[in-house]
Amino acid sequence: TYNEPLTAGTHTIRANYAQTSTHESATATGQITILKIKSILTTTRSGISMGETITITGTLSNPSGVLSNEQILLIDFDDTTAGTTTTNNNGEFSFTYTIPISFAGQTLDVKYNGSSTQASVTKTISTNASMLVAIDSISISLNFIEFFFWIF
């Protein structure tokens, strides 16, 4: 039985057995690996259109409860950090992000890098945005009469 908590990582444990009237003393060592605590990241988002400003909200927790005052990153489609935020006392966070026009078929990652005791976790968000083509106006001439069409 070992009562002192260990941090995440690999530790050497040594056991000593004291000599008795029937047994000699003995010593043994071994390695034990303590894993980081599982992190749970939930997200929701509003909006999916290119050029639109979306809101991404979520919660960071572990099996014991919410994780407050932890940094969350928003990674955009070209692997750059598009924003950072910190979880509140309820483990909640929020981002706003304007989806670039060139975003068709791309994804966003919401990422928690973990800590000395918490495992890292990434949640991928697909916008399902398709390519948009913007045309301001079209001019057609028929028999010297001009017609203008505006497409929005």
PDB file of C-alpha atoms in Angstrom:
ATOM      1  CA  THR A   1       0.000   0.000   0.000  1.00  0.00           C
ATOM      2  CA  TYR A   2       1.312   3.408  -0.978  1.00  0.00           C
ATOM      3  CA  ASN A   3      -0.571   6.356   0.441  1.00  0.00           C
ATOM      4  CA  GLU A   4       1.243   9.380  -0.937  1.00  0.00           C
ATOM      5  CA  PRO A   5      -0.183  10.644  -4.263  1.00  0.00           C
ATOM      6  CA  LEU A   6       2.155  10.548  -7.245  1.00  0.00           C
ATOM      7  CA  THR A   7       2.233  13.027 -10.099  1.00  0.00           C
ATOM      8  CA  ALA A   8       1.701  11.924 -13.700  1.00  0.00           C
ATOM      9  CA  GLY A   9       4.777  10.269 -15.185  1.00  0.00           C
ATOM     10  CA  THR A  10       7.063   7.316 -14.498  1.00  0.00           C
ATOM     11  CA  HIS A  11       8.205   6.719 -10.929  1.00  0.00           C
ATOM     12  CA  THR A  12      10.528   4.226  -9.282  1.00  0.00           C
ATOM     13  CA  ILE A  13       9.046   2.469  -6.284  1.00  0.00           C
ATOM     14  CA  ARG A  14      11.163   0.599  -3.777  1.00  0.00           C
ATOM     15  CA  ALA A  15       9.767  -1.971  -1.361  1.00  0.00           C
ATOM     16  CA  ASN A  16      11.640  -3.104   1.747  1.00  0.00           C
ATOM     17  CA  TYR A  17      10.777  -6.197   3.724  1.00  0.00           C
ATOM     18  CA  ALA A  18      12.197  -6.298   7.223  1.00  0.00           C
ATOM     19  CA  GLN A  19      13.820  -9.474   8.494  1.00  0.00           C
ATOM     20  CA  THR A  20      11.674 -11.638  10.728  1.00  0.00           C
ATOM     21  CA  SER A  21      12.446 -14.747  12.746  1.00  0.00           C
ATOM     22  CA  THR A  22      11.448 -16.882   9.749  1.00  0.00           C
ATOM     23  CA  HIS A  23      12.382 -14.733   6.728  1.00  0.00           C
ATOM     24  CA  GLU A  24      15.392 -12.781   5.588  1.00  0.00           C
ATOM     25  CA  SER A  25      15.041  -9.118   4.681  1.00  0.00           C
ATOM     26  CA  ALA A  26      14.397  -8.268   1.034  1.00  0.00           C
ATOM     27  CA  THR A  27      14.358  -5.198  -1.192  1.00  0.00           C
ATOM     28  CA  ALA A  28      12.776  -4.796  -4.614  1.00  0.00           C
ATOM     29  CA  THR A  29      12.383  -1.867  -7.003  1.00  0.00           C
ATOM     30  CA  GLY A  30      10.045  -1.364  -9.916  1.00  0.00           C
ATOM     31  CA  GLN A  31       8.668   1.252 -12.262  1.00  0.00           C
ATOM     32  CA  ILE A  32       5.116   2.552 -12.189  1.00  0.00           C
ATOM     33  CA  THR A  33       3.598   4.944 -14.725  1.00  0.00           C
ATOM     34  CA  ILE A  34       0.837   7.281 -13.555  1.00  0.00           C
ATOM     35  CA  LEU A  35      -1.248   8.578 -16.464  1.00  0.00           C
ATOM     36  CA  LYS A  36      -2.636  12.107 -16.705  1.00  0.00           C
ATOM     37  CA  ILE A  37      -6.298  12.620 -15.868  1.00  0.00           C
ATOM     38  CA  LYS A  38      -8.592  12.428 -18.904  1.00  0.00           C
ATOM     39  CA  SER A  39      -9.782  15.840 -20.152  1.00  0.00           C
ATOM     40  CA  ILE A  40     -13.255  16.191 -21.676  1.00  0.00           C
ATOM     41  CA  LEU A  41     -13.944  18.999 -24.162  1.00  0.00           C
ATOM     42  CA  THR A  42     -17.469  19.665 -25.421  1.00  0.00           C
ATOM     43  CA  THR A  43     -18.258  22.312 -28.041  1.00  0.00           C
ATOM     44  CA  THR A  44     -21.207  23.864 -29.833  1.00  0.00           C
ATOM     45  CA  ARG A  45     -21.167  26.431 -32.603  1.00  0.00           C
ATOM     46  CA  SER A  46     -23.542  28.676 -34.459  1.00  0.00           C
ATOM     47  CA  GLY A  47     -23.336  29.450 -38.160  1.00  0.00           C
ATOM     48  CA  ILE A  48     -21.493  27.688 -40.965  1.00  0.00           C
ATOM     49  CA  SER A  49     -21.258  30.131 -43.859  1.00  0.00           C
ATOM     50  CA  MET A  50     -18.023  31.507 -45.257  1.00  0.00           C
ATOM     51  CA  GLY A  51     -17.562  35.142 -44.356  1.00  0.00           C
ATOM     52  CA  GLU A  52     -19.918  34.738 -41.389  1.00  0.00           C
ATOM     53  CA  THR A  53     -18.891  35.396 -37.795  1.00  0.00           C
ATOM     54  CA  ILE A  54     -19.575  32.269 -35.757  1.00  0.00           C
ATOM     55  CA  THR A  55     -19.687  31.697 -32.017  1.00  0.00           C
ATOM     56  CA  ILE A  56     -18.054  28.596 -30.559  1.00  0.00           C
ATOM     57  CA  THR A  57     -18.880  27.747 -26.954  1.00  0.00           C
ATOM     58  CA  GLY A  58     -17.913  24.798 -24.822  1.00  0.00           C
ATOM     59  CA  THR A  59     -16.969  23.270 -21.513  1.00  0.00           C
ATOM     60  CA  LEU A  60     -13.716  21.716 -20.286  1.00  0.00           C
ATOM     61  CA  SER A  61     -13.956  19.082 -17.578  1.00  0.00           C
ATOM     62  CA  ASN A  62     -12.559  15.813 -16.278  1.00  0.00           C
ATOM     63  CA  PRO A  63     -14.318  12.846 -14.615  1.00  0.00           C
ATOM     64  CA  SER A  64     -14.206  14.709 -11.261  1.00  0.00           C
ATOM     65  CA  GLY A  65     -15.752  17.982 -12.487  1.00  0.00           C
ATOM     66  CA  VAL A  66     -15.109  21.174 -14.436  1.00  0.00           C
ATOM     67  CA  LEU A  67     -11.688  22.715 -15.057  1.00  0.00           C
ATOM     68  CA  SER A  68     -11.567  26.463 -14.397  1.00  0.00           C
ATOM     69  CA  ASN A  69      -8.896  28.992 -15.330  1.00  0.00           C
ATOM     70  CA  GLU A  70      -7.472  26.816 -18.128  1.00  0.00           C
ATOM     71  CA  GLN A  71      -6.371  28.137 -21.529  1.00  0.00           C
ATOM     72  CA  ILE A  72      -8.242  26.993 -24.644  1.00  0.00           C
ATOM     73  CA  LEU A  73      -6.884  27.593 -28.177  1.00  0.00           C
ATOM     74  CA  LEU A  74      -8.771  28.020 -31.454  1.00  0.00           C
ATOM     75  CA  ILE A  75      -6.639  26.692 -34.326  1.00  0.00           C
ATOM     76  CA  ASP A  76      -7.768  27.614 -37.833  1.00  0.00           C
ATOM     77  CA  PHE A  77      -7.402  25.648 -41.066  1.00  0.00           C
ATOM     78  CA  ASP A  78      -3.787  26.683 -41.743  1.00  0.00           C
ATOM     79  CA  ASP A  79      -2.637  25.550 -38.249  1.00  0.00           C
ATOM     80  CA  THR A  80      -2.289  29.032 -36.805  1.00  0.00           C
ATOM     81  CA  THR A  81      -3.767  30.104 -33.499  1.00  0.00           C
ATOM     82  CA  ALA A  82      -6.830  32.163 -34.359  1.00  0.00           C
ATOM     83  CA  GLY A  83      -7.705  32.905 -30.738  1.00  0.00           C
ATOM     84  CA  THR A  84      -7.201  32.025 -27.093  1.00  0.00           C
ATOM     85  CA  THR A  85      -9.572  32.155 -24.163  1.00  0.00           C
ATOM     86  CA  THR A  86      -9.695  30.951 -20.562  1.00  0.00           C
ATOM     87  CA  THR A  87     -12.346  28.777 -18.947  1.00  0.00           C
ATOM     88  CA  ASN A  88     -14.488  30.414 -16.266  1.00  0.00           C
ATOM     89  CA  ASN A  89     -15.355  28.964 -12.826  1.00  0.00           C
ATOM     90  CA  ASN A  90     -17.848  26.605 -14.498  1.00  0.00           C
ATOM     91  CA  GLY A  91     -15.281  25.367 -17.049  1.00  0.00           C
ATOM     92  CA  GLU A  92     -17.063  27.275 -19.833  1.00  0.00           C
ATOM     93  CA  PHE A  93     -15.449  29.193 -22.690  1.00  0.00           C
ATOM     94  CA  SER A  94     -16.495  31.101 -25.812  1.00  0.00           C
ATOM     95  CA  PHE A  95     -14.868  32.226 -29.088  1.00  0.00           C
ATOM     96  CA  THR A  96     -16.081  34.358 -31.955  1.00  0.00           C
ATOM     97  CA  TYR A  97     -14.450  33.750 -35.325  1.00  0.00           C
ATOM     98  CA  THR A  98     -15.083  35.061 -38.828  1.00  0.00           C
ATOM     99  CA  ILE A  99     -14.862  32.244 -41.359  1.00  0.00           C
ATOM    100  CA  PRO A 100     -12.608  33.295 -44.270  1.00  0.00           C
ATOM    101  CA  ILE A 101     -14.001  33.256 -47.815  1.00  0.00           C
ATOM    102  CA  SER A 102     -11.306  30.671 -48.688  1.00  0.00           C
ATOM    103  CA  PHE A 103     -12.547  28.265 -46.002  1.00  0.00           C
ATOM    104  CA  ALA A 104     -14.404  25.734 -48.205  1.00  0.00           C
ATOM    105  CA  GLY A 105     -13.949  22.186 -46.926  1.00  0.00           C
ATOM    106  CA  GLN A 106     -11.718  23.216 -44.011  1.00  0.00           C
ATOM    107  CA  THR A 107     -11.974  22.608 -40.258  1.00  0.00           C
ATOM    108  CA  LEU A 108     -11.288  24.427 -37.003  1.00  0.00           C
ATOM    109  CA  ASP A 109      -9.708  22.813 -33.945  1.00  0.00           C
ATOM    110  CA  VAL A 110     -10.554  23.742 -30.369  1.00  0.00           C
ATOM    111  CA  LYS A 111      -7.603  22.580 -28.291  1.00  0.00           C
ATOM    112  CA  TYR A 112      -6.626  22.223 -24.642  1.00  0.00           C
ATOM    113  CA  ASN A 113      -2.879  21.562 -24.282  1.00  0.00           C
ATOM    114  CA  GLY A 114      -3.242  19.882 -20.899  1.00  0.00           C
ATOM    115  CA  SER A 115      -1.207  20.441 -17.754  1.00  0.00           C
ATOM    116  CA  SER A 116       1.106  18.477 -15.493  1.00  0.00           C
ATOM    117  CA  THR A 117      -1.898  16.448 -14.293  1.00  0.00           C
ATOM    118  CA  GLN A 118      -4.463  16.829 -17.124  1.00  0.00           C
ATOM    119  CA  ALA A 119      -4.280  15.183 -20.554  1.00  0.00           C
ATOM    120  CA  SER A 120      -4.497  17.319 -23.698  1.00  0.00           C
ATOM    121  CA  VAL A 121      -7.603  17.094 -25.889  1.00  0.00           C
ATOM    122  CA  THR A 122      -8.640  18.480 -29.300  1.00  0.00           C
ATOM    123  CA  LYS A 123     -12.126  18.829 -30.762  1.00  0.00           C
ATOM    124  CA  THR A 124     -12.413  19.342 -34.547  1.00  0.00           C
ATOM    125  CA  ILE A 125     -15.262  21.460 -35.897  1.00  0.00           C
ATOM    126  CA  SER A 126     -16.324  21.211 -39.531  1.00  0.00           C
ATOM    127  CA  THR A 127     -18.152  24.180 -40.954  1.00  0.00           C
ATOM    128  CA  ASN A 128     -19.346  22.311 -44.045  1.00  0.00           C
ATOM    129  CA  ALA A 129     -19.031  25.631 -45.864  1.00  0.00           C
ATOM    130  CA  SER A 130     -19.044  25.466 -49.641  1.00  0.00           C
ATOM    131  CA  MET A 131     -17.359  27.812 -52.090  1.00  0.00           C
ATOM    132  CA  LEU A 132     -19.322  30.980 -52.807  1.00  0.00           C
ATOM    133  CA  VAL A 133     -18.949  33.101 -55.918  1.00  0.00           C
ATOM    134  CA  ALA A 134     -19.992  36.747 -55.609  1.00  0.00           C
ATOM    135  CA  ILE A 135     -21.202  38.517 -58.737  1.00  0.00           C
ATOM    136  CA  ASP A 136     -22.135  42.179 -58.425  1.00  0.00           C
ATOM    137  CA  SER A 137     -23.817  42.712 -61.802  1.00  0.00           C
ATOM    138  CA  ILE A 138     -24.144  41.308 -65.298  1.00  0.00           C
ATOM    139  CA  SER A 139     -24.670  43.453 -68.387  1.00  0.00           C
ATOM    140  CA  ILE A 140     -26.324  41.984 -71.509  1.00  0.00           C
ATOM    141  CA  SER A 141     -26.924  43.872 -74.784  1.00  0.00           C
ATOM    142  CA  LEU A 142     -29.713  42.697 -77.082  1.00  0.00           C
ATOM    143  CA  ASN A 143     -30.624  44.644 -80.246  1.00  0.00           C
ATOM    144  CA  PHE A 144     -29.125  47.827 -78.829  1.00  0.00           C
ATOM    145  CA  ILE A 145     -31.155  47.590 -75.612  1.00  0.00           C
ATOM    146  CA  GLU A 146     -29.126  47.125 -72.473  1.00  0.00           C
ATOM    147  CA  PHE A 147     -30.397  45.081 -69.599  1.00  0.00           C
ATOM    148  CA  PHE A 148     -28.700  45.051 -66.219  1.00  0.00           C
ATOM    149  CA  PHE A 149     -29.144  42.257 -63.730  1.00  0.00           C
ATOM    150  CA  TRP A 150     -28.008  42.445 -60.164  1.00  0.00           C
ATOM    151  CA  ILE A 151     -27.395  39.189 -58.372  1.00  0.00           C
ATOM    152  CA  PHE A 152     -27.138  39.142 -54.614  1.00  0.00           C
TER     153      PHE A 152
END
